[in-house]
């Protein structure tokens, strides 16, 4: 009678065993056997063996065991007289069930930004009640995403080294390397509650729960740098496609159209910079709004990133937007490729001038449009010019304000620096390490956007390059990239048992960098 309890599912098996001794040479058969289970009869197939007079070559003939002697007459009083000594073979103890953890990462030699699937397996010949990890690996240097596992883990039965064993996936992580180099993934240590059979004098008894400790193997991942990139590459790695939509495609002068670019495919697209738009003479293009989301399909991380640009044409006419291209690196083909969106057309109607009653044409300016009458409204009278008398002082005041604003830039920079330090100090006092890291990173994003005009959605790995283009000190820009890497580790590392020292170190580094970049 055997009771099994695996992953919350209980099962029971009942085994009947007969020891048979042949009585004569020839065919020996077992037939007409059946079981009754819940009122139903289950017929068992017949079995047949050949009984030989002598043992086959290569096999020693064994003496038949007397079933009525061995169990009861272990001390035969006539043993010495009739020399019926038996060789007592010690009872062979059943080997303990095999239970161990094994980790793997595929591929082991990825490119920067390519997904690596980390998997922790449990191999077991016993029923496991629970698995309690004591120490999870540190994925420092990687963006990490959790691969969800089903609530009911189903073991995959397999044959390993000639033995049946169950294989269960305990956890999976999608890793995206942020830089090239060698990374060591530490082992997983865990305590497992296992139902292990208890051996007794009459064989195995019902199993009992025992707690055992196991550790997985360490791993080494060697991340390759990307090949020399062509012009226009902004760090996208994966298999991508891009789509462009323009709404509306026909409008009047002064109205706005929205250009939406959507990048989808396999890969990690958080923090990816917006594609560069072609120059459109006579069309104002405003900075885009950005949205992104990720999903996991068949153990692969798929992303979607959308940029919405507002286009405001200042003149009538037709603009042809050429196909928009995004250069990305395809790790499967180990080459750079280009995703291309279709070209679009924008038709703008209307006029930017007005004809007066005397036949003279007046060019309309966006400011004038609000105060000048429309065509056919009559001559420009003193009453029509009153809005100019009212609006002119405001225009002069606006000009003076812009001049004063230029002189106040230095004061604004000091305020940005002060605000950054205040937010960093508040973030370091957060009790939850992940929240502290997130708030420190957001504080830096706001500071870089206000002080250096960096896009808030730019990847932290690109901060050094973008700051150098803005004229920031190169050493400080490189140190900031390292700081962002440490913040990411604090934010996404699975094991965060002790972070007080790391948080203090990050706060001190942030203060020094803030002085260099103020």
Short mmCIF file of C-alpha atoms in Angstrom, two decimals:
data_model
loop_
_atom_site.label_atom_id
_atom_site.label_comp_id
_atom_site.label_asym_id
_atom_site.label_seq_id
_atom_site.Cartn_x
_atom_site.Cartn_y
_atom_site.Cartn_z
CA UNK A 1 0.00 0.00 0.00
CA UNK A 2 1.68 3.25 -1.16
CA UNK A 3 0.48 6.81 -0.60
CA UNK A 4 1.79 9.64 -2.80
CA UNK A 5 1.34 13.36 -2.31
CA UNK A 6 2.95 15.46 -5.05
CA UNK A 7 2.30 19.19 -5.53
CA UNK A 8 -0.95 19.08 -3.62
CA UNK A 9 -2.33 16.01 -5.48
CA UNK A 10 -2.74 12.80 -3.47
CA UNK A 11 -2.76 9.31 -5.04
CA UNK A 12 -2.74 5.78 -3.65
CA UNK A 13 -1.56 2.49 -5.12
CA UNK A 14 -2.15 -1.09 -3.93
CA UNK A 15 0.24 -3.85 -5.08
CA UNK A 16 -0.28 -7.65 -4.75
CA UNK A 17 2.76 -9.93 -5.12
CA UNK A 18 2.84 -13.76 -5.29
CA UNK A 19 6.01 -15.89 -5.17
CA UNK A 20 5.55 -18.89 -7.46
CA UNK A 21 7.51 -22.17 -7.70
CA UNK A 22 7.17 -24.32 -10.85
CA UNK A 23 6.11 -27.98 -10.33
CA UNK A 24 7.04 -29.51 -13.68
CA UNK A 25 8.85 -28.88 -16.96
CA UNK A 26 6.95 -27.12 -19.73
CA UNK A 27 4.71 -24.12 -20.08
CA UNK A 28 3.60 -22.44 -16.89
CA UNK A 29 0.75 -19.96 -17.11
CA UNK A 30 -1.07 -17.53 -14.89
CA UNK A 31 -4.53 -16.84 -16.25
CA UNK A 32 -8.08 -15.87 -15.37
CA UNK A 33 -6.91 -13.30 -12.84
CA UNK A 34 -9.10 -10.29 -12.25
CA UNK A 35 -9.82 -7.52 -9.79
CA UNK A 36 -13.04 -5.96 -8.64
CA UNK A 37 -12.75 -2.19 -8.18
CA UNK A 38 -15.82 -0.21 -7.12
CA UNK A 39 -18.11 -2.94 -8.40
CA UNK A 40 -16.37 -3.24 -11.76
CA UNK A 41 -14.35 -6.26 -12.87
CA UNK A 42 -10.89 -5.61 -14.29
CA UNK A 43 -9.47 -8.62 -16.16
CA UNK A 44 -5.72 -9.05 -16.10
CA UNK A 45 -3.85 -10.41 -19.11
CA UNK A 46 -2.45 -13.93 -18.93
CA UNK A 47 1.25 -14.43 -18.42
CA UNK A 48 3.35 -17.41 -19.54
CA UNK A 49 6.90 -18.65 -18.85
CA UNK A 50 9.00 -21.64 -19.91
CA UNK A 51 10.11 -24.04 -17.14
CA UNK A 52 13.38 -25.76 -18.11
CA UNK A 53 15.08 -28.85 -16.71
CA UNK A 54 18.46 -27.14 -16.56
CA UNK A 55 19.33 -23.49 -16.24
CA UNK A 56 20.13 -21.67 -19.49
CA UNK A 57 23.84 -21.18 -20.29
CA UNK A 58 25.38 -18.35 -18.35
CA UNK A 59 22.82 -18.46 -15.56
CA UNK A 60 23.40 -20.30 -12.30
CA UNK A 61 20.57 -22.49 -11.19
CA UNK A 62 19.22 -21.29 -7.91
CA UNK A 63 17.95 -23.48 -5.19
CA UNK A 64 14.23 -23.12 -4.66
CA UNK A 65 13.27 -21.50 -1.42
CA UNK A 66 11.07 -23.42 0.95
CA UNK A 67 8.39 -20.91 1.89
CA UNK A 68 7.45 -22.95 4.97
CA UNK A 69 10.95 -23.10 6.39
CA UNK A 70 12.59 -19.75 6.05
CA UNK A 71 10.15 -17.51 7.89
CA UNK A 72 9.66 -19.76 10.91
CA UNK A 73 12.73 -21.98 11.33
CA UNK A 74 15.51 -19.48 11.22
CA UNK A 75 17.36 -21.61 13.79
CA UNK A 76 17.23 -25.16 12.40
CA UNK A 77 18.09 -27.65 15.21
CA UNK A 78 19.20 -30.22 12.59
CA UNK A 79 21.38 -27.84 10.70
CA UNK A 80 24.71 -29.18 12.03
CA UNK A 81 23.63 -32.82 11.68
CA UNK A 82 22.45 -32.70 8.11
CA UNK A 83 24.78 -29.87 7.09
CA UNK A 84 21.93 -27.67 5.95
CA UNK A 85 23.77 -24.47 6.60
CA UNK A 86 22.46 -21.53 4.72
CA UNK A 87 24.36 -18.49 3.74
CA UNK A 88 22.59 -15.61 5.28
CA UNK A 89 22.59 -12.65 2.96
CA UNK A 90 22.14 -9.35 4.76
CA UNK A 91 18.97 -7.56 3.80
CA UNK A 92 19.84 -5.08 1.13
CA UNK A 93 18.78 -1.65 2.23
CA UNK A 94 16.86 0.33 -0.34
CA UNK A 95 18.90 3.17 -1.80
CA UNK A 96 17.70 6.58 -0.69
CA UNK A 97 15.72 8.44 -3.33
CA UNK A 98 17.63 10.88 -5.47
CA UNK A 99 16.73 14.54 -4.90
CA UNK A 100 18.81 17.40 -6.26
CA UNK A 101 18.62 20.88 -7.81
CA UNK A 102 20.08 21.80 -11.17
CA UNK A 103 20.33 25.21 -12.85
CA UNK A 104 20.93 26.04 -16.48
CA UNK A 105 21.09 29.18 -18.64
CA UNK A 106 20.45 29.23 -22.36
CA UNK A 107 22.31 30.54 -24.27
CA UNK A 108 25.54 30.63 -22.24
CA UNK A 109 27.29 32.99 -24.67
CA UNK A 110 24.71 35.68 -25.51
CA UNK A 111 25.10 39.16 -26.94
CA UNK A 112 24.46 42.32 -24.96
CA UNK A 113 20.69 42.80 -24.78
CA UNK A 114 19.86 39.24 -25.88
CA UNK A 115 17.48 37.24 -23.69
CA UNK A 116 18.97 34.49 -21.55
CA UNK A 117 16.55 31.99 -20.02
CA UNK A 118 17.63 30.95 -16.51
CA UNK A 119 15.87 27.80 -15.25
CA UNK A 120 16.07 26.03 -11.89
CA UNK A 121 15.06 22.35 -12.03
CA UNK A 122 14.17 19.92 -9.26
CA UNK A 123 15.00 16.27 -9.98
CA UNK A 124 13.35 13.91 -7.50
CA UNK A 125 12.45 10.28 -6.91
CA UNK A 126 10.42 11.21 -3.85
CA UNK A 127 7.31 13.25 -3.24
CA UNK A 128 8.11 16.87 -2.35
CA UNK A 129 5.80 18.73 0.01
CA UNK A 130 7.47 22.14 -0.16
CA UNK A 131 10.54 23.98 -1.39
CA UNK A 132 11.83 26.91 0.69
CA UNK A 133 14.72 28.82 -0.91
CA UNK A 134 17.30 30.15 1.52
CA UNK A 135 19.41 31.99 -1.05
CA UNK A 136 18.61 32.95 -4.63
CA UNK A 137 21.22 33.94 -7.20
CA UNK A 138 22.23 37.53 -7.78
CA UNK A 139 21.60 38.73 -11.31
CA UNK A 140 23.72 41.85 -11.09
CA UNK A 141 24.43 43.32 -14.49
CA UNK A 142 21.16 42.02 -16.00
CA UNK A 143 17.68 43.35 -16.52
CA UNK A 144 15.50 40.60 -15.03
CA UNK A 145 11.93 39.56 -15.75
CA UNK A 146 10.00 36.80 -13.99
CA UNK A 147 8.69 33.97 -16.17
CA UNK A 148 5.40 32.97 -14.50
CA UNK A 149 4.99 29.31 -13.59
CA UNK A 150 1.66 27.44 -13.41
CA UNK A 151 0.07 27.15 -9.99
CA UNK A 152 0.04 23.35 -10.30
CA UNK A 153 3.51 22.11 -11.17
CA UNK A 154 3.41 18.98 -13.30
CA UNK A 155 6.50 16.75 -13.09
CA UNK A 156 7.99 15.45 -16.32
CA UNK A 157 8.88 11.79 -15.83
CA UNK A 158 12.09 10.76 -17.55
CA UNK A 159 14.82 8.09 -17.45
CA UNK A 160 18.18 9.34 -16.19
CA UNK A 161 21.15 6.96 -15.83
CA UNK A 162 18.79 4.02 -16.17
CA UNK A 163 16.48 5.21 -13.37
CA UNK A 164 13.07 6.82 -13.42
CA UNK A 165 13.05 10.33 -12.02
CA UNK A 166 10.71 13.32 -12.04
CA UNK A 167 11.80 16.71 -13.40
CA UNK A 168 10.04 19.90 -12.25
CA UNK A 169 10.70 23.52 -13.18
CA UNK A 170 10.83 25.53 -9.95
CA UNK A 171 11.55 29.02 -11.30
CA UNK A 172 12.58 30.81 -14.47
CA UNK A 173 13.99 34.27 -15.14
CA UNK A 174 14.52 36.15 -18.38
CA UNK A 175 17.88 37.93 -18.21
CA UNK A 176 19.08 40.74 -20.48
CA UNK A 177 22.76 41.64 -20.12
CA UNK A 178 23.46 45.36 -19.87
CA UNK A 179 27.13 45.10 -20.79
CA UNK A 180 29.67 42.63 -22.14
CA UNK A 181 31.86 40.49 -19.90
CA UNK A 182 31.79 37.42 -17.68
CA UNK A 183 29.02 37.00 -15.11
CA UNK A 184 28.93 34.34 -12.39
CA UNK A 185 25.48 33.16 -11.27
CA UNK A 186 25.63 31.85 -7.71
CA UNK A 187 23.93 28.58 -6.65
CA UNK A 188 20.44 28.33 -5.20
CA UNK A 189 20.24 26.96 -1.66
CA UNK A 190 16.92 25.53 -0.51
CA UNK A 191 15.31 23.40 2.17
CA UNK A 192 12.91 20.74 0.90
CA UNK A 193 10.27 18.73 2.73
CA UNK A 194 10.27 15.26 1.15
CA UNK A 195 8.23 12.12 1.76
CA UNK A 196 10.92 9.47 2.09
CA UNK A 197 10.06 5.75 2.56
CA UNK A 198 11.05 4.39 5.96
CA UNK A 199 12.72 0.94 5.85
CA UNK A 200 11.70 -1.69 8.39
CA UNK A 201 12.30 -5.38 8.99
CA UNK A 202 9.48 -6.31 6.61
CA UNK A 203 10.39 -3.88 3.84
CA UNK A 204 9.35 -0.29 3.20
CA UNK A 205 6.74 1.21 5.46
CA UNK A 206 4.67 4.30 4.83
CA UNK A 207 6.88 7.30 4.00
CA UNK A 208 7.41 10.10 6.42
CA UNK A 209 8.31 13.74 5.88
CA UNK A 210 11.95 14.71 6.21
CA UNK A 211 13.61 18.05 5.67
CA UNK A 212 16.69 18.01 3.49
CA UNK A 213 18.99 20.75 2.22
CA UNK A 214 20.08 21.01 -1.38
CA UNK A 215 22.10 23.46 -3.48
CA UNK A 216 22.18 23.87 -7.24
CA UNK A 217 25.24 24.22 -9.42
CA UNK A 218 26.82 27.66 -10.14
CA UNK A 219 26.71 29.04 -13.66
CA UNK A 220 28.97 31.19 -15.80
CA UNK A 221 27.62 33.43 -18.57
CA UNK A 222 29.99 35.10 -21.01
CA UNK A 223 28.27 38.06 -22.68
CA UNK A 224 29.61 39.10 -26.08
CA UNK A 225 29.70 42.74 -27.19
CA UNK A 226 27.65 43.75 -30.19
CA UNK A 227 29.49 44.04 -33.52
CA UNK A 228 30.32 47.55 -34.79
CA UNK A 229 26.95 49.22 -35.25
CA UNK A 230 25.77 51.02 -38.38
CA UNK A 231 24.51 54.59 -38.32
CA UNK A 232 21.11 54.98 -36.70
CA UNK A 233 21.43 52.11 -34.20
CA UNK A 234 20.02 53.10 -30.78
CA UNK A 235 20.44 49.86 -28.82
CA UNK A 236 17.45 47.74 -29.91
CA UNK A 237 18.19 43.99 -29.71
CA UNK A 238 15.73 41.26 -30.68
CA UNK A 239 13.35 40.58 -33.56
CA UNK A 240 11.40 43.77 -34.26
CA UNK A 241 8.85 45.37 -36.52
CA UNK A 242 7.55 48.93 -36.62
CA UNK A 243 4.23 50.41 -37.67
CA UNK A 244 3.33 54.06 -38.35
CA UNK A 245 -0.10 55.73 -38.35
CA UNK A 246 -1.06 59.36 -39.04
CA UNK A 247 -4.43 60.79 -37.99
CA UNK A 248 -5.88 62.78 -39.55
CA UNK A 249 -4.18 62.81 -42.92
CA UNK A 250 -6.08 65.93 -44.08
CA UNK A 251 -6.42 69.07 -41.98
CA UNK A 252 -6.41 72.87 -42.01
CA UNK A 253 -3.47 75.16 -41.34
CA UNK A 254 -2.95 75.47 -37.60
CA UNK A 255 -4.62 72.17 -36.75
CA UNK A 256 -2.68 69.25 -35.34
CA UNK A 257 -2.11 65.68 -36.53
CA UNK A 258 -0.81 62.76 -34.46
CA UNK A 259 1.92 60.46 -35.74
CA UNK A 260 2.03 57.16 -33.81
CA UNK A 261 5.02 54.85 -34.08
CA UNK A 262 4.67 51.39 -32.53
CA UNK A 263 7.64 49.06 -32.11
CA UNK A 264 6.80 45.42 -31.30
CA UNK A 265 8.60 42.10 -31.20
CA UNK A 266 10.73 39.84 -29.04
CA UNK A 267 13.07 41.71 -26.74
CA UNK A 268 13.36 44.18 -23.90
CA UNK A 269 12.45 47.71 -25.06
CA UNK A 270 12.23 49.63 -21.78
CA UNK A 271 14.09 52.94 -22.06
CA UNK A 272 14.58 52.69 -25.83
CA UNK A 273 14.99 56.12 -27.44
CA UNK A 274 12.40 57.34 -29.94
CA UNK A 275 13.16 56.91 -33.65
CA UNK A 276 14.39 59.99 -35.46
CA UNK A 277 11.83 61.63 -37.70
CA UNK A 278 12.77 63.15 -41.05
CA UNK A 279 12.91 66.93 -41.22
CA UNK A 280 9.60 68.43 -42.40
CA UNK A 281 9.96 72.04 -43.47
CA UNK A 282 7.02 74.10 -42.31
CA UNK A 283 5.79 71.51 -39.78
CA UNK A 284 6.38 71.85 -36.05
CA UNK A 285 7.09 68.52 -34.36
CA UNK A 286 6.61 68.34 -30.59
CA UNK A 287 8.40 65.87 -28.29
CA UNK A 288 6.60 62.51 -28.19
CA UNK A 289 4.52 60.93 -25.48
CA UNK A 290 5.82 57.43 -24.69
CA UNK A 291 4.14 54.24 -23.54
CA UNK A 292 5.53 50.73 -23.17
CA UNK A 293 4.41 47.32 -21.96
CA UNK A 294 5.82 43.81 -21.82
CA UNK A 295 4.38 40.31 -21.89
CA UNK A 296 5.73 36.77 -21.68
CA UNK A 297 4.82 34.29 -24.38
CA UNK A 298 6.29 30.80 -24.47
CA UNK A 299 9.10 31.80 -22.10
CA UNK A 300 10.08 34.74 -24.34
CA UNK A 301 9.71 38.37 -23.32
CA UNK A 302 7.87 40.40 -25.94
CA UNK A 303 7.66 44.15 -25.78
CA UNK A 304 5.70 47.00 -27.28
CA UNK A 305 6.77 50.64 -27.25
CA UNK A 306 4.70 53.48 -28.65
CA UNK A 307 5.67 57.08 -29.41
CA UNK A 308 3.02 59.71 -30.26
CA UNK A 309 4.26 62.86 -32.02
CA UNK A 310 2.10 65.96 -32.48
CA UNK A 311 2.59 67.61 -35.90
CA UNK A 312 1.38 71.18 -36.48
CA UNK A 313 1.74 72.41 -40.10
CA UNK A 314 2.27 76.17 -40.48
CA UNK A 315 1.65 76.35 -44.23
CA UNK A 316 -0.72 74.68 -46.68
CA UNK A 317 0.60 71.98 -48.92
CA UNK A 318 1.34 68.27 -49.09
CA UNK A 319 4.09 66.57 -47.09
CA UNK A 320 5.34 63.10 -47.89
CA UNK A 321 6.74 61.35 -44.83
CA UNK A 322 9.34 58.86 -46.05
CA UNK A 323 9.41 55.36 -44.54
CA UNK A 324 10.67 55.48 -40.96
CA UNK A 325 13.44 53.00 -40.18
CA UNK A 326 14.72 51.47 -36.95
CA UNK A 327 18.05 49.64 -36.96
CA UNK A 328 18.24 46.67 -34.57
CA UNK A 329 20.52 43.74 -33.91
CA UNK A 330 19.06 40.28 -34.48
CA UNK A 331 20.94 37.82 -32.20
CA UNK A 332 19.42 34.81 -33.97
CA UNK A 333 21.03 35.83 -37.27
CA UNK A 334 23.93 37.64 -35.60
CA UNK A 335 23.53 40.67 -37.84
CA UNK A 336 22.03 44.15 -37.91
CA UNK A 337 18.69 44.50 -39.63
CA UNK A 338 16.27 47.34 -40.35
CA UNK A 339 12.58 47.50 -39.48
CA UNK A 340 10.73 49.85 -41.81
CA UNK A 341 7.35 51.54 -41.43
CA UNK A 342 5.34 52.58 -44.46
CA UNK A 343 5.54 56.12 -45.84
CA UNK A 344 2.69 58.53 -45.09
CA UNK A 345 1.16 61.62 -46.67
CA UNK A 346 -0.16 64.77 -44.97
CA UNK A 347 -2.44 67.21 -46.87
CA UNK A 348 -2.90 70.68 -45.39
CA UNK A 349 -5.53 73.10 -46.66
CA UNK A 350 -6.14 76.76 -45.94
CA UNK A 351 -4.17 79.99 -46.27
CA UNK A 352 -1.64 81.93 -44.23
CA UNK A 353 -2.56 85.33 -45.75
CA UNK A 354 -5.57 87.64 -45.91
CA UNK A 355 -6.59 90.05 -48.71
CA UNK A 356 -7.84 93.44 -47.54
CA UNK A 357 -10.47 95.52 -49.29
CA UNK A 358 -7.79 97.60 -50.99
CA UNK A 359 -6.37 94.47 -52.59
CA UNK A 360 -3.29 94.24 -50.36
CA UNK A 361 -2.32 90.84 -48.96
CA UNK A 362 -1.34 90.50 -45.29
CA UNK A 363 0.63 87.49 -44.13
CA UNK A 364 -1.01 85.95 -41.10
CA UNK A 365 1.15 85.13 -38.11
CA UNK A 366 -0.05 82.76 -35.43
CA UNK A 367 -0.23 85.68 -32.94
CA UNK A 368 -2.08 87.89 -35.44
CA UNK A 369 -4.60 85.22 -36.28
CA UNK A 370 -6.28 85.71 -32.93
CA UNK A 371 -6.86 89.44 -33.42
CA UNK A 372 -7.27 90.10 -37.15
CA UNK A 373 -10.70 89.84 -38.80
CA UNK A 374 -11.36 87.18 -41.37
CA UNK A 375 -11.38 87.91 -45.09
CA UNK A 376 -14.51 89.75 -46.23
CA UNK A 377 -15.24 91.25 -42.84
CA UNK A 378 -14.67 94.78 -44.09
CA UNK A 379 -11.92 97.35 -43.85
CA UNK A 380 -9.50 97.47 -40.97
CA UNK A 381 -10.89 100.22 -38.77
CA UNK A 382 -9.69 101.69 -35.54
CA UNK A 383 -11.99 99.30 -33.76
CA UNK A 384 -10.32 96.44 -35.59
CA UNK A 385 -6.91 97.67 -34.46
CA UNK A 386 -7.87 97.92 -30.81
CA UNK A 387 -6.84 94.32 -30.12
CA UNK A 388 -3.36 95.24 -31.35
CA UNK A 389 -3.20 98.06 -28.85
CA UNK A 390 -4.24 95.63 -26.18
CA UNK A 391 -1.98 92.75 -27.27
CA UNK A 392 1.19 94.71 -27.97
CA UNK A 393 2.06 95.39 -24.29
CA UNK A 394 1.61 91.71 -23.59
CA UNK A 395 3.98 90.82 -26.41
CA UNK A 396 6.60 93.23 -25.06
CA UNK A 397 6.15 91.78 -21.61
CA UNK A 398 6.63 88.28 -23.00
CA UNK A 399 9.87 89.32 -24.72
CA UNK A 400 11.17 90.84 -21.49
CA UNK A 401 10.23 87.66 -19.65
CA UNK A 402 12.22 85.52 -22.08
CA UNK A 403 15.28 87.73 -21.66
CA UNK A 404 14.99 87.57 -17.90
CA UNK A 405 14.58 83.81 -18.09
CA UNK A 406 17.94 83.45 -19.83
CA UNK A 407 19.62 85.26 -16.96
CA UNK A 408 17.86 83.03 -14.46
CA UNK A 409 19.20 79.75 -15.91
CA UNK A 410 22.00 79.51 -13.37
CA UNK A 411 19.56 79.97 -10.50
CA UNK A 412 17.32 77.30 -12.01
CA UNK A 413 20.24 74.88 -12.19
CA UNK A 414 20.97 75.43 -8.52
CA UNK A 415 17.34 74.72 -7.70
CA UNK A 416 17.45 71.50 -9.78
CA UNK A 417 20.55 70.40 -7.87
CA UNK A 418 18.95 71.19 -4.52
CA UNK A 419 15.75 69.35 -5.45
CA UNK A 420 17.75 66.29 -6.53
CA UNK A 421 19.60 66.11 -3.21
CA UNK A 422 16.34 66.42 -1.28
CA UNK A 423 14.72 63.61 -3.24
CA UNK A 424 17.79 61.36 -2.90
CA UNK A 425 17.83 61.83 0.86
CA UNK A 426 14.11 61.06 1.11
CA UNK A 427 14.52 57.96 -1.06
CA UNK A 428 17.38 56.63 1.06
CA UNK A 429 15.08 56.65 4.10
CA UNK A 430 12.57 54.32 2.49
CA UNK A 431 12.24 51.01 4.33
CA UNK A 432 11.70 48.92 1.19
CA UNK A 433 14.93 48.64 -0.86
CA UNK A 434 13.15 48.25 -4.18
CA UNK A 435 11.07 51.37 -3.63
CA UNK A 436 14.16 53.30 -2.51
CA UNK A 437 16.02 52.34 -5.69
CA UNK A 438 13.04 53.25 -7.88
CA UNK A 439 12.68 56.70 -6.28
CA UNK A 440 16.41 57.40 -6.58
CA UNK A 441 16.35 56.47 -10.25
CA UNK A 442 13.28 58.66 -10.87
CA UNK A 443 14.98 61.57 -9.08
CA UNK A 444 17.96 61.26 -11.41
CA UNK A 445 15.70 61.05 -14.46
CA UNK A 446 13.90 64.27 -13.50
CA UNK A 447 17.19 66.04 -12.80
CA UNK A 448 18.77 64.99 -16.10
CA UNK A 449 15.63 66.02 -17.96
CA UNK A 450 15.47 69.45 -16.30
CA UNK A 451 19.18 70.24 -16.19
CA UNK A 452 20.54 68.53 -19.31
CA UNK A 453 17.33 68.12 -21.37
CA UNK A 454 17.69 64.35 -21.62
CA UNK A 455 14.50 62.49 -22.62
CA UNK A 456 12.96 60.97 -19.51
CA UNK A 457 12.43 57.67 -21.31
CA UNK A 458 16.05 57.26 -22.35
CA UNK A 459 17.74 54.06 -21.16
CA UNK A 460 20.09 54.50 -18.23
CA UNK A 461 22.80 52.72 -20.21
CA UNK A 462 22.64 55.63 -22.69
CA UNK A 463 22.97 58.38 -20.07
CA UNK A 464 26.74 58.60 -20.44
CA UNK A 465 26.59 58.97 -24.22
CA UNK A 466 23.75 61.51 -24.10
CA UNK A 467 25.41 63.60 -21.38
CA UNK A 468 28.69 63.65 -23.30
CA UNK A 469 26.84 65.02 -26.32
CA UNK A 470 25.42 67.77 -24.10
CA UNK A 471 28.91 68.75 -22.92
CA UNK A 472 28.88 67.13 -19.48
CA UNK A 473 32.20 65.88 -18.00
CA UNK A 474 32.95 62.49 -19.48
CA UNK A 475 34.17 60.96 -16.22
CA UNK A 476 31.01 62.02 -14.39
CA UNK A 477 28.84 60.67 -17.21
CA UNK A 478 30.56 57.26 -17.06
CA UNK A 479 30.25 57.16 -13.26
CA UNK A 480 26.54 57.88 -13.59
CA UNK A 481 26.11 54.83 -15.83
CA UNK A 482 27.76 52.68 -13.15
CA UNK A 483 25.51 54.21 -10.51
CA UNK A 484 22.43 53.41 -12.61
CA UNK A 485 23.64 49.81 -12.87
CA UNK A 486 23.88 49.57 -9.07
CA UNK A 487 20.40 51.10 -8.72
CA UNK A 488 19.04 48.50 -11.10
CA UNK A 489 20.64 45.73 -9.03
CA UNK A 490 19.07 47.13 -5.86
CA UNK A 491 15.73 47.38 -7.60
CA UNK A 492 15.51 43.99 -9.32
CA UNK A 493 17.88 41.62 -7.53
CA UNK A 494 15.87 38.71 -6.10
CA UNK A 495 17.91 38.43 -2.90
CA UNK A 496 17.87 41.60 -0.83
CA UNK A 497 18.56 40.41 2.68
CA UNK A 498 21.10 43.12 3.50
CA UNK A 499 21.02 46.40 1.62
CA UNK A 500 21.73 49.08 4.22
CA UNK A 501 25.41 49.40 3.29
CA UNK A 502 24.64 49.38 -0.43
CA UNK A 503 22.01 52.11 -0.02
CA UNK A 504 24.40 54.32 1.92
CA UNK A 505 27.06 53.83 -0.75
CA UNK A 506 24.62 54.72 -3.54
CA UNK A 507 23.49 57.86 -1.72
CA UNK A 508 27.09 59.03 -1.25
CA UNK A 509 27.90 58.35 -4.92
CA UNK A 510 24.78 60.24 -5.96
CA UNK A 511 25.76 63.29 -3.93
CA UNK A 512 29.22 63.43 -5.48
CA UNK A 513 27.87 63.04 -9.00
CA UNK A 514 25.21 65.66 -8.38
CA UNK A 515 27.93 68.22 -7.61
CA UNK A 516 29.76 67.30 -10.84
CA UNK A 517 26.64 67.53 -13.00
CA UNK A 518 24.94 70.52 -11.34
#
